């Protein structure tokens, strides 16, 4: 029996967690981008992006805030629903925003909202040791979970800004330990933000699950960037790991295809994008 998802386009089967596991095993890199609306979602689908994240970065690039902290569950559901309408092949992941997962029950309630109202297939939460039980609880309810480690933008007021994480040996060891604990708790993917490339390499090698990096070097199983950064829409100072894929591209779709190709061929990130 075919599922509704498989029937949508049998020549381009939807990306699932099993697809990502196979990509990790075979060495094929995972190309991932953020997205916030249906029009761009259609283009990301056409460009063959593997994983689309409705990130709470929408607080900064769509709403104009300085951080992701003001983003609400209603904001996330609204944008996720719009993105879901434009997608067929990519796996759709959505962020649980700031303070939407302070307890296991609230995490479950809000993950269900992202899935039932927003159409997400997987939820992402910024994770430290304190979130292990929450990941375990969501996983025990068969919810696909991505654990976000390294620079955690929801914590910037506590950690003192957008800085590279895990530079010191003790911090790197702690992050590796936490990543392993989150995997054991049931995390299906780990996302690593802004860590030295060597730490990205070690965590990727030590985990069974796929690791997707942003500013985490070339050795992770995949790369994710903020859509508006690669299309050169974001104004102001850009992080070191950002590459402008509009340069030399005739239109948005071509820029997206160049990003996917650069990730798949291992040409992005280059040494100048790494910490
Ligand atoms: O919200 C977001 O866009 C993210 C990316 C930085 C990975 O979490």
PDB file of C-alpha atoms and ligand atoms in Angstrom:
ATOM      1  CA  UNK A   1       0.000   0.000   0.000  1.00  0.00           C
ATOM      2  CA  UNK A   2       1.298   3.467  -0.872  1.00  0.00           C
ATOM      3  CA  UNK A   3       1.087   6.315   1.564  1.00  0.00           C
ATOM      4  CA  UNK A   4      -0.215   9.733   0.598  1.00  0.00           C
ATOM      5  CA  UNK A   5       3.363  11.060   0.854  1.00  0.00           C
ATOM      6  CA  UNK A   6       4.783   8.480  -1.536  1.00  0.00           C
ATOM      7  CA  UNK A   7       2.032   9.107  -4.082  1.00  0.00           C
ATOM      8  CA  UNK A   8       2.742  12.846  -4.246  1.00  0.00           C
ATOM      9  CA  UNK A   9       5.673  12.348  -6.613  1.00  0.00           C
ATOM     10  CA  UNK A  10       7.090   8.863  -6.925  1.00  0.00           C
ATOM     11  CA  UNK A  11      10.099  10.120  -8.924  1.00  0.00           C
ATOM     12  CA  UNK A  12      11.168  12.298  -5.987  1.00  0.00           C
ATOM     13  CA  UNK A  13      10.375  10.309  -2.832  1.00  0.00           C
ATOM     14  CA  UNK A  14      10.118  12.424   0.324  1.00  0.00           C
ATOM     15  CA  UNK A  15      13.193  12.680   2.521  1.00  0.00           C
ATOM     16  CA  UNK A  16      12.734  10.760   5.773  1.00  0.00           C
ATOM     17  CA  UNK A  17      14.954  10.063   8.768  1.00  0.00           C
ATOM     18  CA  UNK A  18      15.885   6.781   7.087  1.00  0.00           C
ATOM     19  CA  UNK A  19      17.044   8.767   4.027  1.00  0.00           C
ATOM     20  CA  UNK A  20      19.273  10.912   6.255  1.00  0.00           C
ATOM     21  CA  UNK A  21      20.704   7.835   8.001  1.00  0.00           C
ATOM     22  CA  UNK A  22      21.506   6.347   4.584  1.00  0.00           C
ATOM     23  CA  UNK A  23      23.161   9.598   3.531  1.00  0.00           C
ATOM     24  CA  UNK A  24      25.345   9.546   6.646  1.00  0.00           C
ATOM     25  CA  UNK A  25      26.301   5.929   5.951  1.00  0.00           C
ATOM     26  CA  UNK A  26      27.107   6.565   2.280  1.00  0.00           C
ATOM     27  CA  UNK A  27      28.869   9.889   2.819  1.00  0.00           C
ATOM     28  CA  UNK A  28      26.376  11.906   0.777  1.00  0.00           C
ATOM     29  CA  UNK A  29      26.156  15.363   2.351  1.00  0.00           C
ATOM     30  CA  UNK A  30      22.800  16.692   3.578  1.00  0.00           C
ATOM     31  CA  UNK A  31      21.884  20.123   2.172  1.00  0.00           C
ATOM     32  CA  UNK A  32      19.627  22.090   4.479  1.00  0.00           C
ATOM     33  CA  UNK A  33      18.281  25.663   4.613  1.00  0.00           C
ATOM     34  CA  UNK A  34      15.886  27.687   6.697  1.00  0.00           C
ATOM     35  CA  UNK A  35      12.608  28.889   5.174  1.00  0.00           C
ATOM     36  CA  UNK A  36       9.692  30.987   6.378  1.00  0.00           C
ATOM     37  CA  UNK A  37       7.076  31.143   3.599  1.00  0.00           C
ATOM     38  CA  UNK A  38       5.407  29.116   0.834  1.00  0.00           C
ATOM     39  CA  UNK A  39       7.008  30.873  -2.159  1.00  0.00           C
ATOM     40  CA  UNK A  40      10.567  30.217  -1.036  1.00  0.00           C
ATOM     41  CA  UNK A  41       9.540  26.710   0.101  1.00  0.00           C
ATOM     42  CA  UNK A  42       8.557  25.915  -3.505  1.00  0.00           C
ATOM     43  CA  UNK A  43      11.988  27.084  -4.701  1.00  0.00           C
ATOM     44  CA  UNK A  44      13.831  25.081  -2.016  1.00  0.00           C
ATOM     45  CA  UNK A  45      11.880  22.009  -3.060  1.00  0.00           C
ATOM     46  CA  UNK A  46      12.754  22.571  -6.711  1.00  0.00           C
ATOM     47  CA  UNK A  47      16.434  23.048  -5.836  1.00  0.00           C
ATOM     48  CA  UNK A  48      16.432  19.627  -4.097  1.00  0.00           C
ATOM     49  CA  UNK A  49      17.246  20.864  -0.608  1.00  0.00           C
ATOM     50  CA  UNK A  50      17.047  17.802   1.680  1.00  0.00           C
ATOM     51  CA  UNK A  51      15.928  19.321   5.000  1.00  0.00           C
ATOM     52  CA  UNK A  52      14.010  22.580   5.438  1.00  0.00           C
ATOM     53  CA  UNK A  53      13.999  24.260   8.842  1.00  0.00           C
ATOM     54  CA  UNK A  54      11.377  26.771   9.887  1.00  0.00           C
ATOM     55  CA  UNK A  55      13.850  28.382  12.239  1.00  0.00           C
ATOM     56  CA  UNK A  56      13.097  30.781  15.047  1.00  0.00           C
ATOM     57  CA  UNK A  57      15.701  32.916  13.233  1.00  0.00           C
ATOM     58  CA  UNK A  58      12.490  34.285  11.681  1.00  0.00           C
ATOM     59  CA  UNK A  59      12.433  36.564  14.737  1.00  0.00           C
ATOM     60  CA  UNK A  60      15.533  38.276  13.351  1.00  0.00           C
ATOM     61  CA  UNK A  61      15.249  38.016   9.560  1.00  0.00           C
ATOM     62  CA  UNK A  62      11.454  38.372   9.212  1.00  0.00           C
ATOM     63  CA  UNK A  63      10.354  40.259  12.328  1.00  0.00           C
ATOM     64  CA  UNK A  64      13.421  42.483  12.761  1.00  0.00           C
ATOM     65  CA  UNK A  65      14.247  41.618  16.376  1.00  0.00           C
ATOM     66  CA  UNK A  66      17.862  41.511  17.615  1.00  0.00           C
ATOM     67  CA  UNK A  67      17.469  37.951  18.925  1.00  0.00           C
ATOM     68  CA  UNK A  68      15.186  34.920  18.548  1.00  0.00           C
ATOM     69  CA  UNK A  69      13.845  35.329  22.103  1.00  0.00           C
ATOM     70  CA  UNK A  70      10.590  37.205  21.232  1.00  0.00           C
ATOM     71  CA  UNK A  71       9.372  34.461  18.826  1.00  0.00           C
ATOM     72  CA  UNK A  72       6.163  32.752  19.993  1.00  0.00           C
ATOM     73  CA  UNK A  73       4.557  29.385  19.305  1.00  0.00           C
ATOM     74  CA  UNK A  74       1.865  31.142  17.264  1.00  0.00           C
ATOM     75  CA  UNK A  75       4.567  32.740  15.077  1.00  0.00           C
ATOM     76  CA  UNK A  76       6.187  29.335  14.538  1.00  0.00           C
ATOM     77  CA  UNK A  77       2.932  27.597  13.673  1.00  0.00           C
ATOM     78  CA  UNK A  78       1.937  30.361  11.221  1.00  0.00           C
ATOM     79  CA  UNK A  79       5.227  30.234   9.279  1.00  0.00           C
ATOM     80  CA  UNK A  80       5.496  26.440   9.445  1.00  0.00           C
ATOM     81  CA  UNK A  81       2.027  26.027   7.964  1.00  0.00           C
ATOM     82  CA  UNK A  82       2.956  28.356   5.088  1.00  0.00           C
ATOM     83  CA  UNK A  83       6.223  26.503   4.380  1.00  0.00           C
ATOM     84  CA  UNK A  84       4.512  23.097   4.535  1.00  0.00           C
ATOM     85  CA  UNK A  85       2.186  24.147   1.701  1.00  0.00           C
ATOM     86  CA  UNK A  86       5.147  24.700  -0.627  1.00  0.00           C
ATOM     87  CA  UNK A  87       7.081  21.496   0.103  1.00  0.00           C
ATOM     88  CA  UNK A  88       6.902  17.979  -1.299  1.00  0.00           C
ATOM     89  CA  UNK A  89      10.303  16.290  -1.092  1.00  0.00           C
ATOM     90  CA  UNK A  90      12.305  17.893   1.767  1.00  0.00           C
ATOM     91  CA  UNK A  91      11.923  16.833   5.393  1.00  0.00           C
ATOM     92  CA  UNK A  92      10.235  19.694   7.274  1.00  0.00           C
ATOM     93  CA  UNK A  93      11.703  20.534  10.662  1.00  0.00           C
ATOM     94  CA  UNK A  94      10.500  23.355  12.920  1.00  0.00           C
ATOM     95  CA  UNK A  95      11.982  25.073  15.952  1.00  0.00           C
ATOM     96  CA  UNK A  96      10.414  24.963  19.368  1.00  0.00           C
ATOM     97  CA  UNK A  97      10.905  28.645  20.292  1.00  0.00           C
ATOM     98  CA  UNK A  98      12.229  30.180  23.526  1.00  0.00           C
ATOM     99  CA  UNK A  99      10.458  28.859  26.651  1.00  0.00           C
ATOM    100  CA  UNK A 100       8.098  26.580  24.719  1.00  0.00           C
ATOM    101  CA  UNK A 101       9.726  23.489  26.307  1.00  0.00           C
ATOM    102  CA  UNK A 102      10.377  24.316  29.994  1.00  0.00           C
ATOM    103  CA  UNK A 103       8.753  21.014  31.039  1.00  0.00           C
ATOM    104  CA  UNK A 104       8.141  17.654  29.382  1.00  0.00           C
ATOM    105  CA  UNK A 105       4.394  18.254  29.125  1.00  0.00           C
ATOM    106  CA  UNK A 106       4.735  21.704  27.583  1.00  0.00           C
ATOM    107  CA  UNK A 107       7.338  20.396  25.144  1.00  0.00           C
ATOM    108  CA  UNK A 108       4.979  17.637  24.066  1.00  0.00           C
ATOM    109  CA  UNK A 109       2.007  19.984  23.705  1.00  0.00           C
ATOM    110  CA  UNK A 110       4.004  22.439  21.592  1.00  0.00           C
ATOM    111  CA  UNK A 111       5.689  19.757  19.476  1.00  0.00           C
ATOM    112  CA  UNK A 112       2.222  18.421  18.703  1.00  0.00           C
ATOM    113  CA  UNK A 113       1.110  21.943  17.692  1.00  0.00           C
ATOM    114  CA  UNK A 114       4.043  22.251  15.274  1.00  0.00           C
ATOM    115  CA  UNK A 115       3.152  18.888  13.755  1.00  0.00           C
ATOM    116  CA  UNK A 116      -0.657  19.019  13.718  1.00  0.00           C
ATOM    117  CA  UNK A 117      -1.191  22.733  13.021  1.00  0.00           C
ATOM    118  CA  UNK A 118       2.100  23.536  11.289  1.00  0.00           C
ATOM    119  CA  UNK A 119       2.687  20.343   9.314  1.00  0.00           C
ATOM    120  CA  UNK A 120       6.210  19.803  10.710  1.00  0.00           C
ATOM    121  CA  UNK A 121       7.680  16.308  10.529  1.00  0.00           C
ATOM    122  CA  UNK A 122      10.373  16.931  13.120  1.00  0.00           C
ATOM    123  CA  UNK A 123      10.964  19.425  15.919  1.00  0.00           C
ATOM    124  CA  UNK A 124      14.231  21.041  16.970  1.00  0.00           C
ATOM    125  CA  UNK A 125      15.113  22.256  20.428  1.00  0.00           C
ATOM    126  CA  UNK A 126      18.195  23.984  21.774  1.00  0.00           C
ATOM    127  CA  UNK A 127      19.646  21.390  24.079  1.00  0.00           C
ATOM    128  CA  UNK A 128      22.039  21.054  26.953  1.00  0.00           C
ATOM    129  CA  UNK A 129      22.162  18.533  29.753  1.00  0.00           C
ATOM    130  CA  UNK A 130      18.866  19.974  31.060  1.00  0.00           C
ATOM    131  CA  UNK A 131      16.938  18.920  27.959  1.00  0.00           C
ATOM    132  CA  UNK A 132      17.870  15.220  27.967  1.00  0.00           C
ATOM    133  CA  UNK A 133      14.663  14.173  29.742  1.00  0.00           C
ATOM    134  CA  UNK A 134      12.594  16.303  27.372  1.00  0.00           C
ATOM    135  CA  UNK A 135      14.185  14.715  24.306  1.00  0.00           C
ATOM    136  CA  UNK A 136      13.571  11.294  25.852  1.00  0.00           C
ATOM    137  CA  UNK A 137       9.925  12.163  26.526  1.00  0.00           C
ATOM    138  CA  UNK A 138       9.297  13.437  22.972  1.00  0.00           C
ATOM    139  CA  UNK A 139      11.071  10.410  21.494  1.00  0.00           C
ATOM    140  CA  UNK A 140       8.975   8.087  23.667  1.00  0.00           C
ATOM    141  CA  UNK A 141       5.926   9.608  21.947  1.00  0.00           C
ATOM    142  CA  UNK A 142       7.467   8.869  18.523  1.00  0.00           C
ATOM    143  CA  UNK A 143       8.189  12.507  17.778  1.00  0.00           C
ATOM    144  CA  UNK A 144      11.273  13.029  15.608  1.00  0.00           C
ATOM    145  CA  UNK A 145      13.689  15.324  17.410  1.00  0.00           C
ATOM    146  CA  UNK A 146      16.723  17.371  16.415  1.00  0.00           C
ATOM    147  CA  UNK A 147      18.952  18.461  19.303  1.00  0.00           C
ATOM    148  CA  UNK A 148      20.651  21.843  18.694  1.00  0.00           C
ATOM    149  CA  UNK A 149      24.055  22.180  20.395  1.00  0.00           C
ATOM    150  CA  UNK A 150      26.948  24.648  20.380  1.00  0.00           C
ATOM    151  CA  UNK A 151      25.865  28.261  20.005  1.00  0.00           C
ATOM    152  CA  UNK A 152      22.266  28.372  21.223  1.00  0.00           C
ATOM    153  CA  UNK A 153      20.713  31.673  20.115  1.00  0.00           C
ATOM    154  CA  UNK A 154      17.841  31.395  22.625  1.00  0.00           C
ATOM    155  CA  UNK A 155      20.462  31.615  25.417  1.00  0.00           C
ATOM    156  CA  UNK A 156      22.405  34.672  24.187  1.00  0.00           C
ATOM    157  CA  UNK A 157      21.372  36.870  27.096  1.00  0.00           C
ATOM    158  CA  UNK A 158      22.785  34.270  29.485  1.00  0.00           C
ATOM    159  CA  UNK A 159      25.890  33.291  27.511  1.00  0.00           C
ATOM    160  CA  UNK A 160      26.877  36.816  26.524  1.00  0.00           C
ATOM    161  CA  UNK A 161      26.282  36.979  22.773  1.00  0.00           C
ATOM    162  CA  UNK A 162      26.718  35.106  19.524  1.00  0.00           C
ATOM    163  CA  UNK A 163      30.102  33.444  20.131  1.00  0.00           C
ATOM    164  CA  UNK A 164      31.916  30.316  19.005  1.00  0.00           C
ATOM    165  CA  UNK A 165      31.353  27.532  21.554  1.00  0.00           C
ATOM    166  CA  UNK A 166      33.569  24.637  22.628  1.00  0.00           C
ATOM    167  CA  UNK A 167      36.956  26.253  22.057  1.00  0.00           C
ATOM    168  CA  UNK A 168      38.338  25.171  25.441  1.00  0.00           C
ATOM    169  CA  UNK A 169      39.121  21.484  25.975  1.00  0.00           C
ATOM    170  CA  UNK A 170      36.729  21.165  28.937  1.00  0.00           C
ATOM    171  CA  UNK A 171      33.848  22.797  27.012  1.00  0.00           C
ATOM    172  CA  UNK A 172      34.530  20.576  23.987  1.00  0.00           C
ATOM    173  CA  UNK A 173      34.523  17.431  26.144  1.00  0.00           C
ATOM    174  CA  UNK A 174      31.294  18.517  27.825  1.00  0.00           C
ATOM    175  CA  UNK A 175      29.621  19.132  24.460  1.00  0.00           C
ATOM    176  CA  UNK A 176      30.639  15.704  23.169  1.00  0.00           C
ATOM    177  CA  UNK A 177      29.289  14.083  26.333  1.00  0.00           C
ATOM    178  CA  UNK A 178      26.005  15.993  26.031  1.00  0.00           C
ATOM    179  CA  UNK A 179      25.687  15.083  22.337  1.00  0.00           C
ATOM    180  CA  UNK A 180      26.103  11.393  23.184  1.00  0.00           C
ATOM    181  CA  UNK A 181      23.574  11.643  26.012  1.00  0.00           C
ATOM    182  CA  UNK A 182      21.041  13.336  23.703  1.00  0.00           C
ATOM    183  CA  UNK A 183      21.560  10.620  21.101  1.00  0.00           C
ATOM    184  CA  UNK A 184      21.004   7.947  23.753  1.00  0.00           C
ATOM    185  CA  UNK A 185      17.864   9.817  24.858  1.00  0.00           C
ATOM    186  CA  UNK A 186      16.467   9.453  21.333  1.00  0.00           C
ATOM    187  CA  UNK A 187      17.571  12.510  19.341  1.00  0.00           C
ATOM    188  CA  UNK A 188      17.367  11.614  15.630  1.00  0.00           C
ATOM    189  CA  UNK A 189      19.641  14.414  14.411  1.00  0.00           C
ATOM    190  CA  UNK A 190      22.135  16.707  16.106  1.00  0.00           C
ATOM    191  CA  UNK A 191      22.599  20.259  14.844  1.00  0.00           C
ATOM    192  CA  UNK A 192      25.901  21.909  15.761  1.00  0.00           C
ATOM    193  CA  UNK A 193      26.193  25.685  15.575  1.00  0.00           C
ATOM    194  CA  UNK A 194      29.439  27.669  15.662  1.00  0.00           C
ATOM    195  CA  UNK A 195      32.009  25.235  16.973  1.00  0.00           C
ATOM    196  CA  UNK A 196      35.658  24.680  15.949  1.00  0.00           C
ATOM    197  CA  UNK A 197      35.906  22.395  12.898  1.00  0.00           C
ATOM    198  CA  UNK A 198      37.873  19.781  14.857  1.00  0.00           C
ATOM    199  CA  UNK A 199      35.058  19.494  17.412  1.00  0.00           C
ATOM    200  CA  UNK A 200      32.509  19.225  14.576  1.00  0.00           C
ATOM    201  CA  UNK A 201      34.555  16.385  13.133  1.00  0.00           C
ATOM    202  CA  UNK A 202      34.854  14.528  16.450  1.00  0.00           C
ATOM    203  CA  UNK A 203      31.164  14.786  17.375  1.00  0.00           C
ATOM    204  CA  UNK A 204      30.139  13.675  13.863  1.00  0.00           C
ATOM    205  CA  UNK A 205      32.431  10.647  14.036  1.00  0.00           C
ATOM    206  CA  UNK A 206      31.311   9.661  17.549  1.00  0.00           C
ATOM    207  CA  UNK A 207      27.561   9.795  16.896  1.00  0.00           C
ATOM    208  CA  UNK A 208      25.475   7.268  14.973  1.00  0.00           C
ATOM    209  CA  UNK A 209      22.834   9.860  14.048  1.00  0.00           C
ATOM    210  CA  UNK A 210      23.387  12.463  11.300  1.00  0.00           C
ATOM    211  CA  UNK A 211      25.031  15.718  12.389  1.00  0.00           C
ATOM    212  CA  UNK A 212      24.175  18.901  10.486  1.00  0.00           C
ATOM    213  CA  UNK A 213      26.446  21.889  11.015  1.00  0.00           C
ATOM    214  CA  UNK A 214      26.297  25.656  10.713  1.00  0.00           C
ATOM    215  CA  UNK A 215      29.737  27.122  11.218  1.00  0.00           C
ATOM    216  CA  UNK A 216      30.915  23.688  12.406  1.00  0.00           C
ATOM    217  CA  UNK A 217      33.333  22.862   9.583  1.00  0.00           C
ATOM    218  CA  UNK A 218      33.241  20.578   6.554  1.00  0.00           C
ATOM    219  CA  UNK A 219      33.217  17.225   8.347  1.00  0.00           C
ATOM    220  CA  UNK A 220      29.640  17.200   9.613  1.00  0.00           C
ATOM    221  CA  UNK A 221      27.162  15.051   7.657  1.00  0.00           C
ATOM    222  CA  UNK A 222      25.432  18.115   6.271  1.00  0.00           C
ATOM    223  CA  UNK A 223      25.268  21.888   6.240  1.00  0.00           C
ATOM    224  CA  UNK A 224      22.488  24.318   7.106  1.00  0.00           C
ATOM    225  CA  UNK A 225      22.416  28.068   6.530  1.00  0.00           C
ATOM    226  CA  UNK A 226      19.881  30.849   6.982  1.00  0.00           C
ATOM    227  CA  UNK A 227      18.144  31.333   3.612  1.00  0.00           C
ATOM    228  CA  UNK A 228      18.296  35.134   3.671  1.00  0.00           C
ATOM    229  CA  UNK A 229      22.052  35.029   4.375  1.00  0.00           C
ATOM    230  CA  UNK A 230      22.877  32.961   1.290  1.00  0.00           C
ATOM    231  CA  UNK A 231      20.573  35.063  -0.909  1.00  0.00           C
ATOM    232  CA  UNK A 232      22.314  38.218   0.347  1.00  0.00           C
ATOM    233  CA  UNK A 233      19.064  39.656   1.702  1.00  0.00           C
ATOM    234  CA  UNK A 234      20.315  39.967   5.293  1.00  0.00           C
ATOM    235  CA  UNK A 235      21.780  43.384   6.017  1.00  0.00           C
ATOM    236  CA  UNK A 236      24.626  44.193   8.406  1.00  0.00           C
ATOM    237  CA  UNK A 237      27.621  42.103   9.413  1.00  0.00           C
ATOM    238  CA  UNK A 238      27.383  38.467   8.380  1.00  0.00           C
ATOM    239  CA  UNK A 239      28.871  35.573  10.335  1.00  0.00           C
ATOM    240  CA  UNK A 240      32.174  34.179   9.045  1.00  0.00           C
ATOM    241  CA  UNK A 241      30.541  30.911   7.879  1.00  0.00           C
ATOM    242  CA  UNK A 242      28.074  32.600   5.500  1.00  0.00           C
ATOM    243  CA  UNK A 243      28.633  32.418   1.738  1.00  0.00           C
ATOM    244  CA  UNK A 244      26.682  34.642  -0.644  1.00  0.00           C
ATOM    245  CA  UNK A 245      25.357  32.186  -3.259  1.00  0.00           C
ATOM    246  CA  UNK A 246      23.656  34.994  -5.218  1.00  0.00           C
ATOM    247  CA  UNK A 247      27.084  36.028  -6.451  1.00  0.00           C
ATOM    248  CA  UNK A 248      27.211  34.909 -10.085  1.00  0.00           C
ATOM    249  CA  UNK A 249      23.681  33.440  -9.983  1.00  0.00           C
ATOM    250  CA  UNK A 250      20.997  34.808 -12.289  1.00  0.00           C
ATOM    251  CA  UNK A 251      18.102  34.271  -9.893  1.00  0.00           C
ATOM    252  CA  UNK A 252      17.115  32.822  -6.516  1.00  0.00           C
ATOM    253  CA  UNK A 253      16.569  29.265  -7.804  1.00  0.00           C
ATOM    254  CA  UNK A 254      20.008  29.181  -9.391  1.00  0.00           C
ATOM    255  CA  UNK A 255      21.574  30.426  -6.141  1.00  0.00           C
ATOM    256  CA  UNK A 256      19.784  27.671  -4.204  1.00  0.00           C
ATOM    257  CA  UNK A 257      20.951  25.040  -6.702  1.00  0.00           C
ATOM    258  CA  UNK A 258      24.521  26.328  -6.358  1.00  0.00           C
ATOM    259  CA  UNK A 259      24.273  25.965  -2.577  1.00  0.00           C
ATOM    260  CA  UNK A 260      23.009  22.368  -2.837  1.00  0.00           C
ATOM    261  CA  UNK A 261      25.737  21.505  -5.350  1.00  0.00           C
ATOM    262  CA  UNK A 262      28.481  23.138  -3.248  1.00  0.00           C
ATOM    263  CA  UNK A 263      27.393  21.152  -0.169  1.00  0.00           C
ATOM    264  CA  UNK A 264      27.053  17.858  -2.061  1.00  0.00           C
ATOM    265  CA  UNK A 265      30.459  18.291  -3.739  1.00  0.00           C
ATOM    266  CA  UNK A 266      32.168  19.313  -0.490  1.00  0.00           C
ATOM    267  CA  UNK A 267      33.017  22.795  -1.825  1.00  0.00           C
ATOM    268  CA  UNK A 268      31.106  24.509   0.977  1.00  0.00           C
ATOM    269  CA  UNK A 269      32.244  25.238   3.656  1.00  0.00           C
ATOM    270  CA  UNK A 270      35.726  26.325   2.567  1.00  0.00           C
ATOM    271  CA  UNK A 271      38.539  26.910   5.101  1.00  0.00           C
ATOM    272  CA  UNK A 272      37.675  30.617   5.364  1.00  0.00           C
ATOM    273  CA  UNK A 273      34.181  29.688   6.669  1.00  0.00           C
ATOM    274  CA  UNK A 274      35.555  27.596   9.562  1.00  0.00           C
ATOM    275  CA  UNK A 275      36.562  28.339  13.143  1.00  0.00           C
TER     276      UNK A 275
HETATM  277  O1  LIG B   1      16.644  29.254  13.762  1.00  0.00           O
HETATM  278  C1  LIG B   1      17.502  28.947  12.938  1.00  0.00           C
HETATM  279  O2  LIG B   1      17.547  29.457  11.818  1.00  0.00           O
HETATM  280  C2  LIG B   1      18.484  27.945  13.291  1.00  0.00           C
HETATM  281  C3  LIG B   1      19.662  27.815  12.383  1.00  0.00           C
HETATM  282  C4  LIG B   1      20.683  28.786  12.783  1.00  0.00           C
HETATM  283  C5  LIG B   1      20.165  26.455  12.325  1.00  0.00           C
HETATM  284  O3  LIG B   1      18.370  27.304  14.301  1.00  0.00           O
END
